[in-house]
PDB file of C-alpha atoms in Angstrom:
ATOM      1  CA  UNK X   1    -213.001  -7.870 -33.539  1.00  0.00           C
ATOM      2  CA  UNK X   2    -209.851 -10.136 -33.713  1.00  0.00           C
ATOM      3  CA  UNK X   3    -208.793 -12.838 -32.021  1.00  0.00           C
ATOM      4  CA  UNK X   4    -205.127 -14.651 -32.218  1.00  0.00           C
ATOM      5  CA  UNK X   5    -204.386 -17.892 -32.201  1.00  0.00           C
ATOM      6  CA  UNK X   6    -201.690 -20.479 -31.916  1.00  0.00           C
ATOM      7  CA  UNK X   7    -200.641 -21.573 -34.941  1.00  0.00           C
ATOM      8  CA  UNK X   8    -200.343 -25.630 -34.774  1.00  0.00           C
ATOM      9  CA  UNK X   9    -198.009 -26.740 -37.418  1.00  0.00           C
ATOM     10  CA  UNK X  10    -201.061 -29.533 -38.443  1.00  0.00           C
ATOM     11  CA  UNK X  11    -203.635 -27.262 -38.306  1.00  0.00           C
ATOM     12  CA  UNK X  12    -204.441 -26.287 -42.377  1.00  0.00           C
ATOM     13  CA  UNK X  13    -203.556 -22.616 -42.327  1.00  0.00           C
ATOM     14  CA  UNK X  14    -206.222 -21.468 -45.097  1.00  0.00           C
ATOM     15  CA  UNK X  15    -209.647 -22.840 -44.063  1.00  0.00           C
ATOM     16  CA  UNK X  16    -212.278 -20.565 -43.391  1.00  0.00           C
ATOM     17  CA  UNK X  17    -213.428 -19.944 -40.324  1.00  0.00           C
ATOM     18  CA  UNK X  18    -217.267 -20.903 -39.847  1.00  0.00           C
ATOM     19  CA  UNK X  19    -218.710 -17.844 -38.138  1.00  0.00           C
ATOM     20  CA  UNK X  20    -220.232 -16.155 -41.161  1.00  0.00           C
ATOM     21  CA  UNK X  21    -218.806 -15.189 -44.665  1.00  0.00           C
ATOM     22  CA  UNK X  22    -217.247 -11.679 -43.375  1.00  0.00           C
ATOM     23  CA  UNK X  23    -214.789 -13.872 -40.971  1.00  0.00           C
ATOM     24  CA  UNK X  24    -211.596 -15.790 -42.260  1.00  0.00           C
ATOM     25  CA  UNK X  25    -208.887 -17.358 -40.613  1.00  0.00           C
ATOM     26  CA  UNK X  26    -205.327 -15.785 -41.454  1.00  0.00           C
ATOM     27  CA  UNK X  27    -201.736 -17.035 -41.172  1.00  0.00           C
ATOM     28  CA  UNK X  28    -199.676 -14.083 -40.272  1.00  0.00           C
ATOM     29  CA  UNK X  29    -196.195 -14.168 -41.862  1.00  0.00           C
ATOM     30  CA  UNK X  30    -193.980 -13.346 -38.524  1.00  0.00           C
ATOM     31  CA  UNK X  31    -196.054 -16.454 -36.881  1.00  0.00           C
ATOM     32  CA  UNK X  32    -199.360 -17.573 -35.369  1.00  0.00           C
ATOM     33  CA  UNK X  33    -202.641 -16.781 -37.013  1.00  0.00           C
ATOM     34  CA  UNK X  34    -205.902 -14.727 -36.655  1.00  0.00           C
ATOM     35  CA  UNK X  35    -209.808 -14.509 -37.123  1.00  0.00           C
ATOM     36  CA  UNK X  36    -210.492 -11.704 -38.856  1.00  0.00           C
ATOM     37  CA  UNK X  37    -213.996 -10.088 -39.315  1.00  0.00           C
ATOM     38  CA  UNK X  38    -214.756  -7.205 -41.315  1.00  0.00           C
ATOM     39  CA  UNK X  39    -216.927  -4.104 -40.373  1.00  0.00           C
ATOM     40  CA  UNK X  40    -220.415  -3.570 -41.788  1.00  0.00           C
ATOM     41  CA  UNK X  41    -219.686  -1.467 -44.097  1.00  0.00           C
ATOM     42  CA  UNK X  42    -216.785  -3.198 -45.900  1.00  0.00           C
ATOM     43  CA  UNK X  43    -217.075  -4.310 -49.764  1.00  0.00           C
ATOM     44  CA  UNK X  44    -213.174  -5.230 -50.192  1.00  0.00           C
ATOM     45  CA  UNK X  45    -213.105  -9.354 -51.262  1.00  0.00           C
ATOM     46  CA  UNK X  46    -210.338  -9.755 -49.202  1.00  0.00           C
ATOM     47  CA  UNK X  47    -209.050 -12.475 -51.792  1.00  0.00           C
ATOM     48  CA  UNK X  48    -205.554 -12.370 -51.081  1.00  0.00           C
ATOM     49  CA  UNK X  49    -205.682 -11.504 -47.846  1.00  0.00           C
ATOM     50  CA  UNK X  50    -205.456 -15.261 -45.851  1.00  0.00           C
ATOM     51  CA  UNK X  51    -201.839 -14.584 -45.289  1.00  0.00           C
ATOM     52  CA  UNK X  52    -199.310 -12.037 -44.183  1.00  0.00           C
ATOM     53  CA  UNK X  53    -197.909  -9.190 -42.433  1.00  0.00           C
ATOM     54  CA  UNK X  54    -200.485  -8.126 -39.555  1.00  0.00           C
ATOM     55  CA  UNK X  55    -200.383  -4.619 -40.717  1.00  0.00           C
ATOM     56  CA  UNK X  56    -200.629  -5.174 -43.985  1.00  0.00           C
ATOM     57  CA  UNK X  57    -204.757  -5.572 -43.846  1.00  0.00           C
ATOM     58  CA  UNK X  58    -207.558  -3.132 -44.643  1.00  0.00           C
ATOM     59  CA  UNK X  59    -211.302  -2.957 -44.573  1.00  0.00           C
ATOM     60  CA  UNK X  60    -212.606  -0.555 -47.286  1.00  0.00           C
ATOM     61  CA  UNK X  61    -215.035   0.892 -49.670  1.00  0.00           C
ATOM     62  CA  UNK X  62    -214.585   2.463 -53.089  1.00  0.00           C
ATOM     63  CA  UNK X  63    -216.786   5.426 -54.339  1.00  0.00           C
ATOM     64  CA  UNK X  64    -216.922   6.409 -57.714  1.00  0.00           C
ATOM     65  CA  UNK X  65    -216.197  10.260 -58.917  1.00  0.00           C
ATOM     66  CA  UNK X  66    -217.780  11.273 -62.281  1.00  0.00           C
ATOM     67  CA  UNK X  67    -215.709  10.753 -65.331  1.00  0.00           C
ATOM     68  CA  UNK X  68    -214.749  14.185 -67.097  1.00  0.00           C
ATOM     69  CA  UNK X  69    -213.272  13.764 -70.701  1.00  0.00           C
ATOM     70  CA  UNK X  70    -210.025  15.495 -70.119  1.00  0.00           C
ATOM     71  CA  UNK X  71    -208.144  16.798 -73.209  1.00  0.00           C
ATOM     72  CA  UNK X  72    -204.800  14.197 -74.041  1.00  0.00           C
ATOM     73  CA  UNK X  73    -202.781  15.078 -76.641  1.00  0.00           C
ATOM     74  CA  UNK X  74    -202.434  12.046 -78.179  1.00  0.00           C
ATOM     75  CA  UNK X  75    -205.814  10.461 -77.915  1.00  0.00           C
ATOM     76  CA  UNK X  76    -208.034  13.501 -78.014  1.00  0.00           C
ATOM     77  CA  UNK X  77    -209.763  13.056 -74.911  1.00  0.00           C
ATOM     78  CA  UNK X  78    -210.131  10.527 -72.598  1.00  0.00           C
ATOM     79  CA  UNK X  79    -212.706   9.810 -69.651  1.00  0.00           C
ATOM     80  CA  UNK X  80    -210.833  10.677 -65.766  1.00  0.00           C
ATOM     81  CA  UNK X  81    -212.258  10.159 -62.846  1.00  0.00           C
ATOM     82  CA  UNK X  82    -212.550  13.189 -60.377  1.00  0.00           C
ATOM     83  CA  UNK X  83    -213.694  13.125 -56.585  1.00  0.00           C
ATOM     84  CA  UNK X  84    -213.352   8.729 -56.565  1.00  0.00           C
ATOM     85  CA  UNK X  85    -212.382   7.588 -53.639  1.00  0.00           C
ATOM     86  CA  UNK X  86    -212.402   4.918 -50.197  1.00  0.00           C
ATOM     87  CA  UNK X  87    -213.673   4.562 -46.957  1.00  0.00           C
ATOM     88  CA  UNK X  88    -210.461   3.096 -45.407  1.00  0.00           C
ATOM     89  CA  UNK X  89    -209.075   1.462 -41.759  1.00  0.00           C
ATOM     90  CA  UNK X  90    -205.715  -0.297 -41.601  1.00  0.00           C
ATOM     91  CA  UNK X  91    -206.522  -2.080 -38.413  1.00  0.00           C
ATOM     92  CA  UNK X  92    -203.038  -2.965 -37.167  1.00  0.00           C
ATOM     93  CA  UNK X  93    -201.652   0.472 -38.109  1.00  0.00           C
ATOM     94  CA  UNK X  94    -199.526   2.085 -35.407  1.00  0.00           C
ATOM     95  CA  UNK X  95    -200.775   5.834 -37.130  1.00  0.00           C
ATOM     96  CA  UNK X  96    -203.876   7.022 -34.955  1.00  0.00           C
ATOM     97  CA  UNK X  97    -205.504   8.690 -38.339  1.00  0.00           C
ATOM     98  CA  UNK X  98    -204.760   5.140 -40.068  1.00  0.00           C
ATOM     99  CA  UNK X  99    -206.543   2.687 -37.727  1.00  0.00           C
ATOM    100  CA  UNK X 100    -209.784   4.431 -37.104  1.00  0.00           C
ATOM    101  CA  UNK X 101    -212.079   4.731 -40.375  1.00  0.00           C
ATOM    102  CA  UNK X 102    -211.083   7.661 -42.623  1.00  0.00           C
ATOM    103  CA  UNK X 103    -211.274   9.053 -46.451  1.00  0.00           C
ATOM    104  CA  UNK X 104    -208.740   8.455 -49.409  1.00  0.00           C
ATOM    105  CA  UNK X 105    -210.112  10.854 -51.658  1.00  0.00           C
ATOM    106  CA  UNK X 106    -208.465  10.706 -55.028  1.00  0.00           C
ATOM    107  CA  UNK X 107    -209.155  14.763 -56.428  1.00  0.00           C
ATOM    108  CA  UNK X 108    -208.361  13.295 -59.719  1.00  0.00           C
ATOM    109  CA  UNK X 109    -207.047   9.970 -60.981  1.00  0.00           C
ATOM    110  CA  UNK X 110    -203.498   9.547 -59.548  1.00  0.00           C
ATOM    111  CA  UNK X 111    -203.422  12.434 -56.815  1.00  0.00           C
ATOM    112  CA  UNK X 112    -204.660  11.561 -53.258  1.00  0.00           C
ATOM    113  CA  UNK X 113    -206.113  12.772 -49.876  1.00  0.00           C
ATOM    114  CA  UNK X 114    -205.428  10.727 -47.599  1.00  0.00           C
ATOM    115  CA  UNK X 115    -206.574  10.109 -43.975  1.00  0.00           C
ATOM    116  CA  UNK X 116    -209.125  12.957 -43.906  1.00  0.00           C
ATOM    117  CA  UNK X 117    -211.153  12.922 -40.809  1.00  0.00           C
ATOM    118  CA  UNK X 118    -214.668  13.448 -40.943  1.00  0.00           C
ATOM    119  CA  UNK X 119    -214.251  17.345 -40.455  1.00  0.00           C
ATOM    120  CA  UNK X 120    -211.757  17.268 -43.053  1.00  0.00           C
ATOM    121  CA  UNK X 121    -214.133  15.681 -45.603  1.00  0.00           C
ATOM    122  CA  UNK X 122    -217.166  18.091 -44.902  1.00  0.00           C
ATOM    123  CA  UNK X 123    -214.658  20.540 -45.606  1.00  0.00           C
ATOM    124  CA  UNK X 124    -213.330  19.451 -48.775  1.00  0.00           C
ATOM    125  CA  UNK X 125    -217.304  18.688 -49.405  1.00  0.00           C
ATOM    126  CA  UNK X 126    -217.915  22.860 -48.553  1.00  0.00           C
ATOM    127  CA  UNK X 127    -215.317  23.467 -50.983  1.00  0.00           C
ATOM    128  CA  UNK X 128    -216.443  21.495 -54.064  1.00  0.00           C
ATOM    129  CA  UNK X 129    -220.219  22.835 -53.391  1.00  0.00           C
ATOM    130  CA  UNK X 130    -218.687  26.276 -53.419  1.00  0.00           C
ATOM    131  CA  UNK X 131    -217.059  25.697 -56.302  1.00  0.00           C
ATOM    132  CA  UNK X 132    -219.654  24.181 -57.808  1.00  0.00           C
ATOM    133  CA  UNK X 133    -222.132  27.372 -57.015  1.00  0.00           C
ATOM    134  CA  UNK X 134    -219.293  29.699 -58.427  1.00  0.00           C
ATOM    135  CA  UNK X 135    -219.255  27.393 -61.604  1.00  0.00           C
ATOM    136  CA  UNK X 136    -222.966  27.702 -61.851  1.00  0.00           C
ATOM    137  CA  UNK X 137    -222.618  31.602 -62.018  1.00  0.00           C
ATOM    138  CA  UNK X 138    -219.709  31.314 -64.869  1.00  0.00           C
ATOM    139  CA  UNK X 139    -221.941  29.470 -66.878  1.00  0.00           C
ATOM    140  CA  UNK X 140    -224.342  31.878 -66.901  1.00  0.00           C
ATOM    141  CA  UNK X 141    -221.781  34.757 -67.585  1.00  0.00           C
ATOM    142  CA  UNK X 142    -220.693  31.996 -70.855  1.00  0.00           C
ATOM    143  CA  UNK X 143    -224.458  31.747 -72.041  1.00  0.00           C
ATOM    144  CA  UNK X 144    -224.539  35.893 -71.871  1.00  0.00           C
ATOM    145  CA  UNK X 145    -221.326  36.229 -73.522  1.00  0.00           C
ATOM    146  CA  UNK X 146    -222.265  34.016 -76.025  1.00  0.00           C
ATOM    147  CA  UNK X 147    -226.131  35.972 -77.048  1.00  0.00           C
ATOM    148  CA  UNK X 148    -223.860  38.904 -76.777  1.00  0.00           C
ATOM    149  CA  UNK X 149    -221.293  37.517 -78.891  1.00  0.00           C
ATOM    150  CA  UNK X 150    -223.493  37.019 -82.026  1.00  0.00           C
TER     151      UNK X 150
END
């Protein structure tokens, strides 16, 4: 829930605002200011966030991917993320996938999904567990090859 207010040229523009430690006061850059309050389920600090353009706020929440060591040519290997990712909103966003809760999903570090629905996640979920069950039966084709191998 926001609220707007005025924004009195003597009032300080970067006090918090008493209501509980989720809720700050923010001067927005084209004029006035707000109350903002985050959602349950947001872990962002919001540090730099007491001032600005309306839209330029989110609530979020990272999740962490496992870390594969992925072959680099000129260190070796080095640990990646796969499957990281956020629980996202942009509040003030004019895009309808944007403003409600949604999924960034990064598939691996640099490349992103964004603004998957729910459906869309279970599906990308689906896929992963598939692929995960096929992997699980390559494995097992490896380990033969390998006691055949010898």
């Amino acid at each position: 829930m926001t609220t707007l207010l005025p924004d009195p040229a003597s009032a300080p523009s970067q006090l918090p605002v008493k209501s509980g430690p989720r809720t700050w006061l923010r001067r927005i850059n084209s004029g006035g200011q707000i109350v903002e309050t985050c959602p349950a389920w947001c872990t962002d600090t919001h540090r730099n966030d007491d001032s600005g353009y309306l839209d330029d706020l989110q609530h979020g929440a990272q999740f962490n991917g496992p870390q594969l060591h992925i072959f680099d040519a000129e260190h070796g290997s080095l640990p990646m993320p796969v499957l990281a990712g956020r629980i996202n909103v942009d509040p003030y966003s004019s895009d309808p996938r944007r403003s409600v809760p949604h999924i960034h999903l990064e598939p691996f570090q640099d490349e992103v999904m964004e603004c998957l629905t729910p459906d869309e996640f279970a599906e990308v979920i689906a896929q992963v567990r598939a692929h995960c069950d096929r992997l699980e039966d390559v494995h097992a084709q490896l380990v033969k090859a390998r006691v055949e191998y010898r």
